[in-house]
Short mmCIF file of C-alpha atoms in Angstrom, two decimals:
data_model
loop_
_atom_site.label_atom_id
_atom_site.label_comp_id
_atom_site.label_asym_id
_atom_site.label_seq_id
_atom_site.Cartn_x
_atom_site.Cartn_y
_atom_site.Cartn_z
CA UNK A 1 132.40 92.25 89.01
CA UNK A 2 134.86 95.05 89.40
CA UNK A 3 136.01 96.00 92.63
CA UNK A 4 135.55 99.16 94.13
CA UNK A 5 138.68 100.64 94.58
CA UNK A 6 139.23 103.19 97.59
CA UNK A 7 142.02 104.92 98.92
CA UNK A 8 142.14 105.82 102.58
CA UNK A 9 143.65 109.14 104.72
CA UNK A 10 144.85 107.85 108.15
CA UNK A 11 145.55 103.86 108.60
CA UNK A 12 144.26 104.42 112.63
CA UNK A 13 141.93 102.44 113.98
CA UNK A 14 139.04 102.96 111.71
CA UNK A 15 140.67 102.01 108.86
CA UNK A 16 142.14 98.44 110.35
CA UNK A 17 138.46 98.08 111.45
CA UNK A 18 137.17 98.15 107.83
CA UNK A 19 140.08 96.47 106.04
CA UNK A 20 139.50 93.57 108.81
CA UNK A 21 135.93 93.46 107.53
CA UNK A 22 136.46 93.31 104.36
CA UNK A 23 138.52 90.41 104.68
CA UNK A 24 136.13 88.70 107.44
CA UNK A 25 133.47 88.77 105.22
CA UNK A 26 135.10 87.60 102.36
CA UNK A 27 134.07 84.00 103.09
CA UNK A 28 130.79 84.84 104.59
CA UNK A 29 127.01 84.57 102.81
CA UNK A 30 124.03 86.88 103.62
CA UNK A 31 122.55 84.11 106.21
CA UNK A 32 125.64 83.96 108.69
CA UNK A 33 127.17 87.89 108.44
CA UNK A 34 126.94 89.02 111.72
CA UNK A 35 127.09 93.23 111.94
CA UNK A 36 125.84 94.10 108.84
CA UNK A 37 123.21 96.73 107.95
CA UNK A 38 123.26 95.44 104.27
CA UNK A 39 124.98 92.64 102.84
CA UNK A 40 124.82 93.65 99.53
CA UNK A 41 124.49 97.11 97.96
CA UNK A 42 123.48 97.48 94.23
CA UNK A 43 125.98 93.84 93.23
CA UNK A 44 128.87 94.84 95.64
CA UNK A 45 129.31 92.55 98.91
CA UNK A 46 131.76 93.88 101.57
CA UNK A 47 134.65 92.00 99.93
CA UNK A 48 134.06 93.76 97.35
CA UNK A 49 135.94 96.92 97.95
CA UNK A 50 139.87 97.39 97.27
CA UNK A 51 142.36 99.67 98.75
CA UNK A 52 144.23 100.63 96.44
CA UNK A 53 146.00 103.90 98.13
CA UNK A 54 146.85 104.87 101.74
CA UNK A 55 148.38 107.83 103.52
CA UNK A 56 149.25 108.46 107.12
CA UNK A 57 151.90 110.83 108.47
CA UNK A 58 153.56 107.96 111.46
CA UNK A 59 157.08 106.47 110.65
CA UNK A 60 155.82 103.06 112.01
CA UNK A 61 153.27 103.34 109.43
CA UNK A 62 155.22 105.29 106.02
CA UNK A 63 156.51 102.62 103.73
CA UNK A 64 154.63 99.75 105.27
CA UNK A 65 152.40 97.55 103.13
CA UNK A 66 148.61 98.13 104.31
CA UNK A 67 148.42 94.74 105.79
CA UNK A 68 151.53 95.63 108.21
CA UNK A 69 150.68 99.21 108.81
CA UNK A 70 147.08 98.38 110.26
CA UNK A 71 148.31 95.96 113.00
CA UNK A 72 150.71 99.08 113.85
CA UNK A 73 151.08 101.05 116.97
CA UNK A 74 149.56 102.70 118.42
CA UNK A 75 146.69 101.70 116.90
CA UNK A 76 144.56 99.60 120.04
CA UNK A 77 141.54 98.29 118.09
CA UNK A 78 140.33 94.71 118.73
CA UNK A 79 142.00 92.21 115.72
CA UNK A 80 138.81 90.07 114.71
CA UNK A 81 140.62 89.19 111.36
CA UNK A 82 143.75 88.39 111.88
CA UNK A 83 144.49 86.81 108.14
CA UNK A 84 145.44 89.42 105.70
CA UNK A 85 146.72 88.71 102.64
CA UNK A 86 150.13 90.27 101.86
CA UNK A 87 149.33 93.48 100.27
CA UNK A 88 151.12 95.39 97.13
CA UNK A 89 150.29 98.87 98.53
CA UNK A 90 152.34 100.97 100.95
CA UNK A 91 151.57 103.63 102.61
CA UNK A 92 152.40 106.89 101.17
CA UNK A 93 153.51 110.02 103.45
CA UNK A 94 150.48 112.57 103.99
CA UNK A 95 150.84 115.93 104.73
CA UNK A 96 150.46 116.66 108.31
CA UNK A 97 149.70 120.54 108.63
CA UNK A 98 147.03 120.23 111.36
CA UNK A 99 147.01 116.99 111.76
CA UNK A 100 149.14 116.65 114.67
CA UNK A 101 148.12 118.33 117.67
CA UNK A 102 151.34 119.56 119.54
CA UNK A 103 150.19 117.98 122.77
CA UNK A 104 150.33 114.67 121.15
CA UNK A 105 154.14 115.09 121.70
CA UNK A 106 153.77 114.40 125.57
CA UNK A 107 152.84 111.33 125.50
CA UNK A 108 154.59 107.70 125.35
CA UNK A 109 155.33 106.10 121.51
CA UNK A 110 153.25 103.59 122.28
CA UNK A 111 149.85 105.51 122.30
CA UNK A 112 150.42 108.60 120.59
CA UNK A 113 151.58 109.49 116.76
CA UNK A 114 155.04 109.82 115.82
CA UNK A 115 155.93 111.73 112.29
CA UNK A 116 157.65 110.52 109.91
CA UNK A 117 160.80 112.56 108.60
CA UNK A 118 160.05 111.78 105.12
CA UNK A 119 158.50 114.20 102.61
CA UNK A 120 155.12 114.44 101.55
CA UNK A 121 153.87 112.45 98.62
CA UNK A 122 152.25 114.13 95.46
CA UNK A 123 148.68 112.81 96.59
CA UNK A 124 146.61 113.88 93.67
CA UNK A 125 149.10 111.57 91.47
CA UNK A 126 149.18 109.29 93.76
CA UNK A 127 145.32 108.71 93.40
CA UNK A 128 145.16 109.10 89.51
CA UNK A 129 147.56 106.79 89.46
CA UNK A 130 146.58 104.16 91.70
CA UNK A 131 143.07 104.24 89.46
CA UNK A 132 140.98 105.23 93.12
CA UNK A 133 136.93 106.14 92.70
CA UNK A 134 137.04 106.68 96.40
CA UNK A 135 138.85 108.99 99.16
CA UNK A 136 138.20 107.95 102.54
CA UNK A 137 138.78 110.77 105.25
CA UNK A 138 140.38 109.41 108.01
CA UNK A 139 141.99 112.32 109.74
CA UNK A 140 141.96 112.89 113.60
CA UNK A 141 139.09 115.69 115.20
CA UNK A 142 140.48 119.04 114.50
CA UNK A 143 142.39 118.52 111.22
CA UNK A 144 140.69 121.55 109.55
CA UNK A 145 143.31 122.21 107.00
CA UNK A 146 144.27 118.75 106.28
CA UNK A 147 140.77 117.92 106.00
CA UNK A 148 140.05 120.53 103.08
CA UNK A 149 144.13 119.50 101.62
CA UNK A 150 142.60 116.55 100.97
CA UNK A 151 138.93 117.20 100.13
CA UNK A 152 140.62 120.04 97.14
CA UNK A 153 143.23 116.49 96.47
CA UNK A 154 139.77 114.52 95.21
CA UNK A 155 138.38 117.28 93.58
CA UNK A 156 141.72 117.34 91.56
CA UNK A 157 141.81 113.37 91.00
CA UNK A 158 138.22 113.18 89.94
CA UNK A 159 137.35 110.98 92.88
CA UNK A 160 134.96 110.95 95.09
CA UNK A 161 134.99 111.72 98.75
CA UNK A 162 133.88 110.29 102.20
CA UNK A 163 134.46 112.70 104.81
CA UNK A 164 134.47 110.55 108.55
CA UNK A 165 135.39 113.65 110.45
CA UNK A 166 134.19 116.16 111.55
CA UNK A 167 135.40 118.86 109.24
CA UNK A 168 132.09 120.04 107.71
CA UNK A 169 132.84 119.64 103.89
CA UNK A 170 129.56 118.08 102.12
CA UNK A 171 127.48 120.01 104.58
CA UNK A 172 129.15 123.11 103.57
CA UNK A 173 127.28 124.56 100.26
CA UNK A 174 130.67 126.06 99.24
CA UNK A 175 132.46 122.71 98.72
CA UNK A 176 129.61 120.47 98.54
CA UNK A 177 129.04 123.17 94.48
CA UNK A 178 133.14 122.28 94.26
CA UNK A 179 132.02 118.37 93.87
CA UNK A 180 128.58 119.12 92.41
CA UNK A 181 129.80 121.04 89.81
CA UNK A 182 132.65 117.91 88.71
CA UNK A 183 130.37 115.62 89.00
CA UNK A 184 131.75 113.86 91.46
CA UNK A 185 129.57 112.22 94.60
CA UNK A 186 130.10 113.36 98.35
CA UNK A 187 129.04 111.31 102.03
CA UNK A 188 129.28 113.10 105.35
CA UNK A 189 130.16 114.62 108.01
CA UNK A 190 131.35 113.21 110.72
CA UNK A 191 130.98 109.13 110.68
CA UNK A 192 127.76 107.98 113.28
CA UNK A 193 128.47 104.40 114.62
CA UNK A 194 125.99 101.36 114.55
CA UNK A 195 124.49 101.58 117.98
CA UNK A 196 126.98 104.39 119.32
CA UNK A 197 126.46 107.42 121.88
CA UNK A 198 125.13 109.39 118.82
CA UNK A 199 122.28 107.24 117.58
CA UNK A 200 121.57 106.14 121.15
CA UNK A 201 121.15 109.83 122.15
CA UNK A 202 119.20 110.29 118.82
CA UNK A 203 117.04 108.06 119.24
CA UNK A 204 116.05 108.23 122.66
CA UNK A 205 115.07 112.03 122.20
CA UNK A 206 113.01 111.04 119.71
CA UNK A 207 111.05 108.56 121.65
CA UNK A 208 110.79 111.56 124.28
CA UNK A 209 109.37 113.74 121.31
CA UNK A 210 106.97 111.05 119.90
CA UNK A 211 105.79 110.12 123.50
CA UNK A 212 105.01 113.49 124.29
CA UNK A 213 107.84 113.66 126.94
CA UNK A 214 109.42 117.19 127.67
CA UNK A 215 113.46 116.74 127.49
CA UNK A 216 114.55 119.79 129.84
CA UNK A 217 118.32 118.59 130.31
CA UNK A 218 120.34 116.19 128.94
CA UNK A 219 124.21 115.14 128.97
CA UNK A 220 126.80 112.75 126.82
CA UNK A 221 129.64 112.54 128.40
CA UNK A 222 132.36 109.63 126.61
CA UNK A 223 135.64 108.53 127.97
CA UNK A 224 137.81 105.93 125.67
CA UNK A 225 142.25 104.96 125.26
CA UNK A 226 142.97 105.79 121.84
CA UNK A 227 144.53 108.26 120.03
CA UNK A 228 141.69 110.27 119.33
CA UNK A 229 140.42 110.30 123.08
CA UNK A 230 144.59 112.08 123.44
CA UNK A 231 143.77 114.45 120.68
CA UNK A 232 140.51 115.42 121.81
CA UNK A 233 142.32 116.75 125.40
CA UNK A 234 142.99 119.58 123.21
CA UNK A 235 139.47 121.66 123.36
CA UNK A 236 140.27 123.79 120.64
CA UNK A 237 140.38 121.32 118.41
CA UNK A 238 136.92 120.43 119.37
CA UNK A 239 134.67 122.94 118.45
CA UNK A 240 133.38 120.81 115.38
CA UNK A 241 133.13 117.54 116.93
CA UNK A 242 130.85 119.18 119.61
CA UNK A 243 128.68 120.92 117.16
CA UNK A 244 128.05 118.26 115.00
CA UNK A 245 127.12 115.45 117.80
CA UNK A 246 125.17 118.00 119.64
CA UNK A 247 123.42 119.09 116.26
CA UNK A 248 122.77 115.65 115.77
CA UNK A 249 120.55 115.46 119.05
CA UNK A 250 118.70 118.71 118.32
CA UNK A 251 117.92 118.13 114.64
CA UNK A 252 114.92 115.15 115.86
CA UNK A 253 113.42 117.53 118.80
CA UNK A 254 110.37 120.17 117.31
CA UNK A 255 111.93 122.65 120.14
CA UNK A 256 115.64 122.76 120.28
CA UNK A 257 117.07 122.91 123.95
CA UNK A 258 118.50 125.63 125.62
CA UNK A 259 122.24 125.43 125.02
CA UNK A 260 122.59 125.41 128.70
CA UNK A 261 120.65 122.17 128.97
CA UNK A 262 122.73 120.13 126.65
CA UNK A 263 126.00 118.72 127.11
CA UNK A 264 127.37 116.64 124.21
CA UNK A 265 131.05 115.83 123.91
CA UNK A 266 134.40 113.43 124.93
CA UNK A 267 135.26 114.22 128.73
CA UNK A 268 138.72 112.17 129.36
CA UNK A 269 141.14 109.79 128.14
CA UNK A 270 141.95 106.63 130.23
CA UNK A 271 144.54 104.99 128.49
CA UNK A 272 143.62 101.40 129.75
CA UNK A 273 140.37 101.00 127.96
CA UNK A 274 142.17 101.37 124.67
CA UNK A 275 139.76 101.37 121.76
CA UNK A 276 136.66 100.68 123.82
CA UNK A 277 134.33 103.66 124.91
CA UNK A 278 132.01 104.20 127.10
CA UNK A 279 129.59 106.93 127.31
CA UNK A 280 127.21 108.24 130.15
CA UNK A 281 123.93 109.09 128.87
CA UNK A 282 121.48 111.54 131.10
CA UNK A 283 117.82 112.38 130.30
CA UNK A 284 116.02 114.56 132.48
CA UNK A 285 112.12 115.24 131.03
CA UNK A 286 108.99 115.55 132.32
CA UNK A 287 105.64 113.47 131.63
CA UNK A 288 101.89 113.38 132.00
CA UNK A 289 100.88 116.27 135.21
CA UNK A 290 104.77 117.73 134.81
CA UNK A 291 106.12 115.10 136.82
CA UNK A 292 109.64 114.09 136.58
CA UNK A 293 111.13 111.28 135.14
CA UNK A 294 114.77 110.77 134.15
CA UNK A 295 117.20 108.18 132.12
CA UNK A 296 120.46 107.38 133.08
CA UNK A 297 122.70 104.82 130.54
CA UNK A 298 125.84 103.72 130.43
CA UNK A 299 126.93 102.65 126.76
CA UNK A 300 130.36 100.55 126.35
CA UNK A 301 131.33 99.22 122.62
CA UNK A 302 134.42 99.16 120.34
CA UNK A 303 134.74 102.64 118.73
CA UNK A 304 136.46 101.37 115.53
CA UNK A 305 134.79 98.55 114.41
CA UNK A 306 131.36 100.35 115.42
CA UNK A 307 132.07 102.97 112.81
CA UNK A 308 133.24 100.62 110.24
CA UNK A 309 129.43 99.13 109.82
CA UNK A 310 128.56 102.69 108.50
CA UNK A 311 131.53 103.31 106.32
CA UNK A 312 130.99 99.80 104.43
CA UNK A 313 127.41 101.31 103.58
CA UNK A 314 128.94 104.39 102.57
CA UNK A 315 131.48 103.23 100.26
CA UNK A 316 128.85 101.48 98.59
CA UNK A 317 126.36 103.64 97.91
CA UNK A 318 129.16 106.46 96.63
CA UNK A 319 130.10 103.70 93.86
CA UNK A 320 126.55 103.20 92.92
CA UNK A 321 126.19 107.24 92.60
CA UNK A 322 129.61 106.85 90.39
CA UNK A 323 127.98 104.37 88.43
CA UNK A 324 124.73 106.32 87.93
CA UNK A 325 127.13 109.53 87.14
CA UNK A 326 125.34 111.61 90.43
CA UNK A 327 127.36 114.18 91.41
CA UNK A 328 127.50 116.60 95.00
CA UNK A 329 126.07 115.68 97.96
CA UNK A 330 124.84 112.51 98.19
CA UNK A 331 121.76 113.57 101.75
CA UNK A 332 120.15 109.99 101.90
CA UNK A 333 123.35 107.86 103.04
CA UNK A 334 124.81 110.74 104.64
CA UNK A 335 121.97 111.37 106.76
CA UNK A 336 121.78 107.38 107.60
CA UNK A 337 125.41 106.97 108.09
CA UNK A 338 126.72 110.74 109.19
CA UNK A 339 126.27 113.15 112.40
CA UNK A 340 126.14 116.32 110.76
CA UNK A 341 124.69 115.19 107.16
CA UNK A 342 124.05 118.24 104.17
CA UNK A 343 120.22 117.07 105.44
CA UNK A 344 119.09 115.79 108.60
CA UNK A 345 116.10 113.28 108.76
CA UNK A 346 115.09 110.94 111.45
CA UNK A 347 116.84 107.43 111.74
CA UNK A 348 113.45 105.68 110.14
CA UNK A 349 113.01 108.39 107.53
CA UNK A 350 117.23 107.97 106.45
CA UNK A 351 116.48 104.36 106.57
CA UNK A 352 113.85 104.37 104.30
CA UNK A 353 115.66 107.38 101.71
CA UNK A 354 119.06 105.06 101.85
CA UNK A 355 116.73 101.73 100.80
CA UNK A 356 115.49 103.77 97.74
CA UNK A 357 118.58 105.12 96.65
CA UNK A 358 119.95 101.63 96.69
CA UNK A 359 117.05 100.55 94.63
CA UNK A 360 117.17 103.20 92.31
CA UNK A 361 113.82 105.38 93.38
CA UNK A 362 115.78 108.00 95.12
CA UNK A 363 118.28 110.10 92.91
CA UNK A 364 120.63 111.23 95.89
#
């Protein structure tokens, strides 16, 4: 069996998350993988995928092999695999244009990103040549331009693309024709986690909904200690990452709220709890006679490797969709996996779409 080869933007967090998996599952069977949403997707296991390419714009991370550059700082993320083989492939210099946020600059080394001097790489070649089916978007909230630099570098390889941000790329109909017409297979926006603040929030409105419970306000509010939590301090680089987890709520109600009555977004960044968030959950609603009821929750997981359980799924499904030559937007796992999908559908109805694309029923 071939592997599926990826290549990854940003070697943060997320991606030491999913190259840990990959290895942690390598010597694992279907009966004791712990974390999984599927073991196996068309013939490909988790071990099954390959990086093959990486970029990232931090001199502690330019020039490393990929086993090196994920156990770099500042990434924070909890090391569940700590055996890595030695790896052939170094990370390449990105191109930073937005990527950096100019407050980033105040803070210590240790916890915030420090760019390289060295020039940017020729990415397109880079992927051509490193024979890559996949691009994995990695870039921090706000990276508009970088996120389309790198989107336009796929559609100039021929690969295909899985946007974890939120940039809105597949759910745009202007790029999602660029991949459509090439033929090549798009997941996103905007990466959901396992059981995260998203598909908590989700799913609780739509128990309100379905138990004929009126949601009149509701808040997310989600502190964390990583480098995104230090980006995100910058609200103008937020506008996208608040519409598309607040869009993500609205999409299951029949009535969407008020603006005014929903508050979804990051609030602070407490450097101490490192790659664990936590978010605060409110529900006010009223039930049978309009009498008051309300839900408070407080949420705490590991942000990295909670994401990683969706991108494994992800990467998966876009090689089957290579396979079967499927080209654009690819709505079932991006609706199961993303926050702001081409196509929203409940969390049972995405379920059930993703299960028959991976069977072959569903064409996208």
């Amino acid at each position: 069996m071939d592997k599926i080869k990826i290549a990854i933007v940003g070697i943060g967090n997320c991606a030491s998350s999913l190259i840990q998996g990959i290895h942690y599952y390598k010597n694992k069977d279907e009966k004791d993988a712990i974390g999984l949403m599927h073991w196996k997707i068309g013939n490909y296991e988790p071990s099954d995928i390959e990086v093959v390419a990486a970029f990232d714009v931090d001199k502690r991370k330019v020039g490393k092999t990929i086993d090196e550059a994920i156990f770099a700082k500042p990434n924070c993320t909890t090391i569940f695999q700590d055996d890595i083989p030695k790896s052939e492939v170094k990370v390449s210099m990105g191109n930073v244009l937005d990527g950096v946020a100019p407050h980033m600059k105040d803070f210590e080394d240790d916890y915030t990103f420090v760019v390289s001097d060295d020039q940017p790489s020729d990415v397109v070649e880079i992927l051509k040549d490193s024979g890559a089916e996949i691009l994995l978007n990695y870039l921090p909230v706000g990276s508009e331009k970088a996120a389309r630099f790198y989107a336009q570098c796929a559609l100039d390889a021929g690969v295909a693309f899985v946007n974890c941000m939120p940039v809105f790329i597949v759910s745009d109909d202007e790029w999602e024709a660029k991949f459509r017409e090439k033929g090549i297979p798009a997941v996103g926006d905007d990466i959901k986690a396992q059981i995260g603040a998203t598909i908590t929030h989700r799913t609780l409105a739509n128990l309100f909904k379905e138990r004929g419970v009126k949601l009149d306000h509701t808040y997310q509010i989600n502190t964390g200690g990583n480098t995104d939590f230090i980006n995100m301090l910058s609200r103008e680089r937020l506008d996208s990452k608040k519409e598309s987890k607040t869009e993500a709520v609205q999409s299951v109600l029949d009535d969407r709220m008020d603006p005014h009555d929903i508050h979804i977004g990051p609030s602070d960044y407490v450097p101490w709890q490192k790659d664990n968030k936590l978010c605060f959950l409110r529900m006010e609603g009223k039930t049978f006679g309009d009498v008051p009821m309300n839900i408070e929750l407080r949420l705490s997981v590991e942000d990295s490797p909670n994401s990683a359980g969706c991108v494994i799924d992800a990467v998966r499904c876009c090689k089957l969709a290579i396979e079967r030559g499927i080209g654009g937007k690819l709505t079932s796992i991006s609706s199961y996996t993303m926050k702001h999908p081409p196509e929203q559908f409940t969390d049972d109805e995405a379920y059930r779409k993703v299960n028959e694309f991976i069977e072959g029923k569903l064409e996208r």
